[in-house]
Amino acid sequence: MPFVAILGAGPLGGALAYALAARGRFDEVRLIDPEKTLAAGKALDILQSGPVDGYSTRVSGSASLDAASGAWVTLLADPVQPDPLTHLKELHRRSPGAVIVCADAGHQLVLARAVATGAVPPDRVVGSAPSAAAAAARALIALAVDLSPSAVQVGVLGGPDGRCAVAWDQTSIDGLPAEQVLRREQQAALDARLAALWPPGPLTLGAAAARVAEAAWFGARRTFPAWWVTDGGVSTPAVAGLRFAPNGQVRGGAASMGVAGAAARR
């Protein structure tokens, strides 16, 4: 039975569990948090909302990492103490064939440490926050030009502090290069607004991580902006445009840049 396991049942973990349950691609969502009954209570709430929102995904909660054993995809959501690196290592040990999706905007360096220390192989862990940043940028640009976000394609660049920025030379608006639609001062204003809104909220981060988690197992033709470490010696993951083949295989990626936009519609 295909199931996905989420470690961390705080605001991001709850939003992520709901997004995955509502989309119904996986048969079961397991929410895990060592804080006693936190995961079980949140899982019950999401499960009970199923008849209201029209989904039948099984949702369960546990305080034990053993609940992640055999998961098709595992996700690190809200910060889990004392050391998230240890939890990444334990998630990989319990499900060595699963891709680990780091969902939080603060997981960039954790992801890099996991690869650099050998806790997780580089092809088994990605960070989905750049996809959330791309979605936020699409929304802001679409609002500025009075178009639907589906008419906007956004290139994403990563920085050493974990923030993501718009790559304007890789961005298009209604089929036109963004630089032909927006003046430089408008681009600068949007850059400043996006920077002020970093990190994205839990709903945006959760929705982005859910899409990446689905692609990591079922495969997808679209490209996902994501943090990805290709060299165990680097200290900062690059933002790459990743594609996934079924069964958790990274199919390819363009280093330093990811694209999200109209092609993201599924």
mmCIF file of C-alpha atoms in Angstrom:
data_model
loop_
_atom_site.group_PDB
_atom_site.id
_atom_site.type_symbol
_atom_site.label_atom_id
_atom_site.label_comp_id
_atom_site.label_asym_id
_atom_site.label_seq_id
_atom_site.Cartn_x
_atom_site.Cartn_y
_atom_site.Cartn_z
ATOM 1 C CA MET A 1 0.000 0.000 0.000
ATOM 2 C CA PRO A 2 1.603 3.299 -1.052
ATOM 3 C CA PHE A 3 2.027 5.614 1.904
ATOM 4 C CA VAL A 4 3.935 8.771 2.706
ATOM 5 C CA ALA A 5 5.389 9.638 6.123
ATOM 6 C CA ILE A 6 5.723 13.174 7.509
ATOM 7 C CA LEU A 7 7.978 13.963 10.467
ATOM 8 C CA GLY A 8 6.807 17.017 12.410
ATOM 9 C CA ALA A 9 3.163 17.717 13.233
ATOM 10 C CA GLY A 10 3.318 21.470 13.736
ATOM 11 C CA PRO A 11 1.713 24.061 11.413
ATOM 12 C CA LEU A 12 3.729 22.971 8.358
ATOM 13 C CA GLY A 13 3.331 19.252 9.025
ATOM 14 C CA GLY A 14 -0.419 19.662 9.446
ATOM 15 C CA ALA A 15 -0.750 21.725 6.256
ATOM 16 C CA LEU A 16 1.352 19.184 4.367
ATOM 17 C CA ALA A 17 -0.621 16.207 5.686
ATOM 18 C CA TYR A 18 -3.887 17.862 4.681
ATOM 19 C CA ALA A 19 -2.586 18.735 1.189
ATOM 20 C CA LEU A 20 -1.467 15.159 0.557
ATOM 21 C CA ALA A 21 -4.660 13.650 1.961
ATOM 22 C CA ALA A 22 -6.928 15.960 -0.032
ATOM 23 C CA ARG A 23 -5.094 15.272 -3.300
ATOM 24 C CA GLY A 24 -5.500 11.518 -2.793
ATOM 25 C CA ARG A 25 -2.455 10.282 -4.731
ATOM 26 C CA PHE A 26 -1.200 8.197 -1.794
ATOM 27 C CA ASP A 27 -3.387 5.648 -0.021
ATOM 28 C CA GLU A 28 -2.177 6.681 3.424
ATOM 29 C CA VAL A 29 -0.508 9.646 5.101
ATOM 30 C CA ARG A 30 1.341 8.959 8.353
ATOM 31 C CA LEU A 31 2.026 11.988 10.529
ATOM 32 C CA ILE A 32 4.809 11.494 13.080
ATOM 33 C CA ASP A 33 5.813 13.669 16.020
ATOM 34 C CA PRO A 34 7.545 12.649 19.266
ATOM 35 C CA GLU A 35 5.368 15.085 21.213
ATOM 36 C CA LYS A 36 3.014 12.487 22.732
ATOM 37 C CA THR A 37 -0.426 12.702 21.098
ATOM 38 C CA LEU A 38 0.158 15.756 18.867
ATOM 39 C CA ALA A 39 0.384 13.794 15.606
ATOM 40 C CA ALA A 40 -2.536 11.511 16.476
ATOM 41 C CA GLY A 41 -4.825 14.438 17.287
ATOM 42 C CA LYS A 42 -3.954 16.355 14.129
ATOM 43 C CA ALA A 43 -4.280 13.223 11.991
ATOM 44 C CA LEU A 44 -7.753 12.561 13.408
ATOM 45 C CA ASP A 45 -8.840 16.107 12.579
ATOM 46 C CA ILE A 46 -7.638 15.749 8.969
ATOM 47 C CA LEU A 47 -9.242 12.317 8.658
ATOM 48 C CA GLN A 48 -12.588 13.614 9.901
ATOM 49 C CA SER A 49 -12.560 16.448 7.370
ATOM 50 C CA GLY A 50 -12.404 13.907 4.544
ATOM 51 C CA PRO A 51 -16.178 13.457 4.153
ATOM 52 C CA VAL A 52 -16.575 17.243 4.072
ATOM 53 C CA ASP A 53 -13.908 17.833 1.425
ATOM 54 C CA GLY A 54 -14.523 14.623 -0.511
ATOM 55 C CA TYR A 55 -11.371 12.574 0.029
ATOM 56 C CA SER A 56 -10.936 9.130 1.573
ATOM 57 C CA THR A 57 -7.180 8.999 2.191
ATOM 58 C CA ARG A 58 -6.285 7.196 5.382
ATOM 59 C CA VAL A 59 -4.495 9.527 7.834
ATOM 60 C CA SER A 60 -2.813 8.253 10.993
ATOM 61 C CA GLY A 61 -0.600 9.730 13.694
ATOM 62 C CA SER A 62 2.275 8.283 15.678
ATOM 63 C CA ALA A 63 4.967 9.332 18.136
ATOM 64 C CA SER A 64 7.445 6.749 16.815
ATOM 65 C CA LEU A 65 9.783 7.060 13.846
ATOM 66 C CA ASP A 66 9.181 3.377 13.201
ATOM 67 C CA ALA A 67 5.898 4.422 11.577
ATOM 68 C CA ALA A 68 8.009 5.709 8.654
ATOM 69 C CA SER A 69 9.472 2.269 7.907
ATOM 70 C CA GLY A 70 8.784 1.281 4.316
ATOM 71 C CA ALA A 71 7.367 4.652 3.252
ATOM 72 C CA TRP A 72 7.428 5.435 -0.463
ATOM 73 C CA VAL A 73 8.331 9.068 0.277
ATOM 74 C CA THR A 74 9.281 10.681 3.591
ATOM 75 C CA LEU A 75 9.101 14.378 4.466
ATOM 76 C CA LEU A 76 10.764 16.517 7.109
ATOM 77 C CA ALA A 77 8.320 19.259 8.053
ATOM 78 C CA ASP A 78 8.377 21.317 11.259
ATOM 79 C CA PRO A 79 11.607 21.554 13.247
ATOM 80 C CA VAL A 80 11.993 18.461 15.408
ATOM 81 C CA GLN A 81 14.417 18.625 18.309
ATOM 82 C CA PRO A 82 17.090 18.040 19.246
ATOM 83 C CA ASP A 83 18.861 17.514 15.911
ATOM 84 C CA PRO A 84 17.086 17.404 12.530
ATOM 85 C CA LEU A 85 20.195 15.832 10.974
ATOM 86 C CA THR A 86 19.742 12.790 13.214
ATOM 87 C CA HIS A 87 16.105 12.544 12.156
ATOM 88 C CA LEU A 88 17.053 12.684 8.468
ATOM 89 C CA LYS A 89 19.511 9.855 9.034
ATOM 90 C CA GLU A 90 16.873 7.821 10.855
ATOM 91 C CA LEU A 91 14.269 8.441 8.154
ATOM 92 C CA HIS A 92 16.715 7.210 5.518
ATOM 93 C CA ARG A 93 17.624 4.156 7.589
ATOM 94 C CA ARG A 94 13.981 3.148 7.911
ATOM 95 C CA SER A 95 13.125 3.792 4.256
ATOM 96 C CA PRO A 96 16.395 3.707 2.279
ATOM 97 C CA GLY A 97 14.643 3.668 -1.078
ATOM 98 C CA ALA A 98 12.504 6.713 -0.363
ATOM 99 C CA VAL A 99 13.285 10.259 -1.413
ATOM 100 C CA ILE A 100 13.290 12.587 1.608
ATOM 101 C CA VAL A 101 11.634 15.931 0.906
ATOM 102 C CA CYS A 102 12.738 18.721 3.252
ATOM 103 C CA ALA A 103 9.727 21.032 3.318
ATOM 104 C CA ASP A 104 10.717 23.974 5.515
ATOM 105 C CA ALA A 105 12.356 27.170 4.259
ATOM 106 C CA GLY A 106 15.058 26.709 6.896
ATOM 107 C CA HIS A 107 16.102 23.242 5.750
ATOM 108 C CA GLN A 108 18.708 24.301 3.200
ATOM 109 C CA LEU A 109 21.724 23.838 5.451
ATOM 110 C CA VAL A 110 20.268 20.728 7.098
ATOM 111 C CA LEU A 111 20.003 19.159 3.660
ATOM 112 C CA ALA A 112 23.604 20.098 2.858
ATOM 113 C CA ARG A 113 24.887 18.688 6.162
ATOM 114 C CA ALA A 114 22.986 15.450 5.624
ATOM 115 C CA VAL A 115 24.781 14.875 2.326
ATOM 116 C CA ALA A 116 28.183 16.181 3.454
ATOM 117 C CA THR A 117 28.248 13.879 6.493
ATOM 118 C CA GLY A 118 27.038 10.859 4.555
ATOM 119 C CA ALA A 119 23.817 10.605 6.549
ATOM 120 C CA VAL A 120 21.760 10.597 3.322
ATOM 121 C CA PRO A 121 22.935 10.006 -0.281
ATOM 122 C CA PRO A 122 22.599 13.093 -2.516
ATOM 123 C CA ASP A 123 20.056 11.406 -4.770
ATOM 124 C CA ARG A 124 17.758 10.622 -1.821
ATOM 125 C CA VAL A 125 17.089 14.136 -0.461
ATOM 126 C CA VAL A 126 15.711 17.374 -1.940
ATOM 127 C CA GLY A 127 14.339 20.622 -0.545
ATOM 128 C CA SER A 128 10.998 21.888 -1.844
ATOM 129 C CA ALA A 129 10.983 25.483 -0.509
ATOM 130 C CA PRO A 130 12.141 26.935 -3.878
ATOM 131 C CA SER A 131 8.895 25.615 -5.416
ATOM 132 C CA ALA A 132 6.972 27.523 -2.754
ATOM 133 C CA ALA A 133 8.996 30.649 -3.539
ATOM 134 C CA ALA A 134 8.196 30.233 -7.236
ATOM 135 C CA ALA A 135 4.491 29.983 -6.442
ATOM 136 C CA ALA A 136 4.640 33.120 -4.307
ATOM 137 C CA ALA A 137 6.447 34.986 -7.078
ATOM 138 C CA ARG A 138 3.885 33.881 -9.664
ATOM 139 C CA ALA A 139 1.091 35.182 -7.454
ATOM 140 C CA LEU A 140 2.774 38.568 -6.934
ATOM 141 C CA ILE A 141 3.667 39.039 -10.610
ATOM 142 C CA ALA A 142 0.195 38.000 -11.757
ATOM 143 C CA LEU A 143 -1.358 40.497 -9.346
ATOM 144 C CA ALA A 144 0.922 43.266 -10.624
ATOM 145 C CA VAL A 145 -0.068 42.703 -14.264
ATOM 146 C CA ASP A 146 -3.703 41.708 -13.610
ATOM 147 C CA LEU A 147 -3.423 38.210 -15.066
ATOM 148 C CA SER A 148 -4.015 34.698 -13.819
ATOM 149 C CA PRO A 149 -0.950 33.069 -12.197
ATOM 150 C CA SER A 150 -1.252 30.337 -14.848
ATOM 151 C CA ALA A 151 -0.102 32.914 -17.425
ATOM 152 C CA VAL A 152 3.172 33.481 -15.579
ATOM 153 C CA GLN A 153 6.325 31.339 -15.735
ATOM 154 C CA VAL A 154 8.942 32.092 -13.103
ATOM 155 C CA GLY A 155 12.654 31.341 -13.010
ATOM 156 C CA VAL A 156 14.075 30.959 -9.507
ATOM 157 C CA LEU A 157 17.583 31.676 -8.255
ATOM 158 C CA GLY A 158 18.958 30.617 -4.884
ATOM 159 C CA GLY A 159 21.145 32.563 -2.487
ATOM 160 C CA PRO A 160 23.603 31.525 0.237
ATOM 161 C CA ASP A 161 21.196 32.591 2.993
ATOM 162 C CA GLY A 162 18.467 30.267 1.729
ATOM 163 C CA ARG A 163 16.346 33.008 0.190
ATOM 164 C CA CYS A 164 15.078 32.554 -3.355
ATOM 165 C CA ALA A 165 14.852 35.327 -5.932
ATOM 166 C CA VAL A 166 13.236 35.749 -9.342
ATOM 167 C CA ALA A 167 15.477 35.123 -12.352
ATOM 168 C CA TRP A 168 13.906 37.755 -14.573
ATOM 169 C CA ASP A 169 15.734 36.622 -17.719
ATOM 170 C CA GLN A 170 14.069 33.215 -17.260
ATOM 171 C CA THR A 171 10.605 34.597 -16.494
ATOM 172 C CA SER A 172 7.747 35.153 -18.915
ATOM 173 C CA ILE A 173 4.351 36.812 -18.635
ATOM 174 C CA ASP A 174 1.550 35.775 -20.978
ATOM 175 C CA GLY A 175 4.125 34.351 -23.381
ATOM 176 C CA LEU A 176 6.340 37.449 -23.413
ATOM 177 C CA PRO A 177 9.706 37.923 -21.692
ATOM 178 C CA ALA A 178 9.103 39.576 -18.325
ATOM 179 C CA GLU A 179 11.583 42.319 -19.182
ATOM 180 C CA GLN A 180 9.271 43.415 -22.023
ATOM 181 C CA VAL A 181 6.271 43.644 -19.704
ATOM 182 C CA LEU A 182 7.714 45.012 -16.461
ATOM 183 C CA ARG A 183 10.027 48.008 -16.119
ATOM 184 C CA ARG A 184 13.203 47.625 -14.076
ATOM 185 C CA GLU A 185 11.730 49.608 -11.203
ATOM 186 C CA GLN A 186 8.694 47.310 -11.186
ATOM 187 C CA GLN A 187 10.956 44.262 -11.092
ATOM 188 C CA ALA A 188 12.933 45.788 -8.239
ATOM 189 C CA ALA A 189 9.739 46.487 -6.294
ATOM 190 C CA LEU A 190 8.569 42.903 -6.767
ATOM 191 C CA ASP A 191 11.999 41.595 -5.735
ATOM 192 C CA ALA A 192 11.815 43.642 -2.539
ATOM 193 C CA ARG A 193 8.309 42.452 -1.771
ATOM 194 C CA LEU A 194 9.197 38.817 -2.334
ATOM 195 C CA ALA A 195 12.250 39.165 -0.089
ATOM 196 C CA ALA A 196 10.093 40.714 2.636
ATOM 197 C CA LEU A 197 7.656 37.802 2.403
ATOM 198 C CA TRP A 198 10.370 35.159 2.869
ATOM 199 C CA PRO A 199 9.849 32.577 4.201
ATOM 200 C CA PRO A 200 6.542 31.499 2.653
ATOM 201 C CA GLY A 201 3.784 30.460 5.042
ATOM 202 C CA PRO A 202 3.005 26.861 6.009
ATOM 203 C CA LEU A 203 0.147 26.479 3.520
ATOM 204 C CA THR A 204 2.369 27.499 0.598
ATOM 205 C CA LEU A 205 5.304 25.405 1.805
ATOM 206 C CA GLY A 206 2.994 22.447 2.432
ATOM 207 C CA ALA A 207 1.348 22.638 -0.985
ATOM 208 C CA ALA A 208 4.735 22.821 -2.715
ATOM 209 C CA ALA A 209 6.158 19.903 -0.712
ATOM 210 C CA ALA A 210 3.065 17.812 -1.479
ATOM 211 C CA ARG A 211 3.572 18.279 -5.237
ATOM 212 C CA VAL A 212 7.267 17.418 -4.988
ATOM 213 C CA ALA A 213 6.503 14.353 -2.845
ATOM 214 C CA GLU A 214 4.005 13.078 -5.412
ATOM 215 C CA ALA A 215 6.456 13.621 -8.260
ATOM 216 C CA ALA A 216 9.240 11.930 -6.309
ATOM 217 C CA TRP A 217 7.324 8.659 -6.395
ATOM 218 C CA PHE A 218 4.829 8.774 -9.242
ATOM 219 C CA GLY A 219 6.998 10.796 -11.616
ATOM 220 C CA ALA A 220 6.107 13.992 -13.460
ATOM 221 C CA ARG A 221 6.897 15.701 -16.732
ATOM 222 C CA ARG A 222 7.021 19.173 -15.201
ATOM 223 C CA THR A 223 10.113 20.728 -13.651
ATOM 224 C CA PHE A 224 10.273 21.518 -9.934
ATOM 225 C CA PRO A 225 12.519 24.242 -8.505
ATOM 226 C CA ALA A 226 14.212 22.518 -5.571
ATOM 227 C CA TRP A 227 17.326 22.526 -3.432
ATOM 228 C CA TRP A 228 19.588 19.730 -4.538
ATOM 229 C CA VAL A 229 23.095 18.736 -3.468
ATOM 230 C CA THR A 230 25.049 17.091 -6.267
ATOM 231 C CA ASP A 231 28.438 17.234 -4.521
ATOM 232 C CA GLY A 232 28.838 15.992 -0.947
ATOM 233 C CA GLY A 233 31.558 18.580 -0.327
ATOM 234 C CA VAL A 234 29.461 21.679 -0.938
ATOM 235 C CA SER A 235 28.063 23.731 1.938
ATOM 236 C CA THR A 236 25.045 25.173 0.146
ATOM 237 C CA PRO A 237 22.626 23.292 -2.126
ATOM 238 C CA ALA A 238 21.926 24.784 -5.525
ATOM 239 C CA VAL A 239 18.451 25.611 -6.756
ATOM 240 C CA ALA A 240 17.901 23.157 -9.591
ATOM 241 C CA GLY A 241 15.006 22.453 -11.915
ATOM 242 C CA LEU A 242 14.393 18.806 -11.039
ATOM 243 C CA ARG A 243 12.348 16.232 -12.896
ATOM 244 C CA PHE A 244 11.413 12.842 -11.512
ATOM 245 C CA ALA A 245 10.882 9.483 -13.147
ATOM 246 C CA PRO A 246 8.515 7.043 -11.377
ATOM 247 C CA ASN A 247 9.705 5.166 -8.287
ATOM 248 C CA GLY A 248 11.755 7.982 -6.860
ATOM 249 C CA GLN A 249 14.364 8.511 -9.571
ATOM 250 C CA VAL A 250 15.633 12.018 -10.298
ATOM 251 C CA ARG A 251 15.364 12.285 -14.067
ATOM 252 C CA GLY A 252 17.376 15.431 -14.583
ATOM 253 C CA GLY A 253 17.823 19.030 -13.581
ATOM 254 C CA ALA A 254 19.263 22.351 -14.630
ATOM 255 C CA ALA A 255 21.621 23.498 -11.886
ATOM 256 C CA SER A 256 21.195 26.967 -10.373
ATOM 257 C CA MET A 257 17.743 27.585 -11.796
ATOM 258 C CA GLY A 258 14.261 26.161 -11.628
ATOM 259 C CA VAL A 259 11.198 27.078 -13.649
ATOM 260 C CA ALA A 260 7.577 26.996 -12.538
ATOM 261 C CA GLY A 261 4.552 28.320 -14.343
ATOM 262 C CA ALA A 262 1.875 27.332 -16.790
ATOM 263 C CA ALA A 263 3.531 23.925 -17.246
ATOM 264 C CA ALA A 264 2.882 23.256 -13.573
ATOM 265 C CA ARG A 265 -0.825 22.747 -14.135
ATOM 266 C CA ARG A 266 -1.745 19.088 -13.763
#
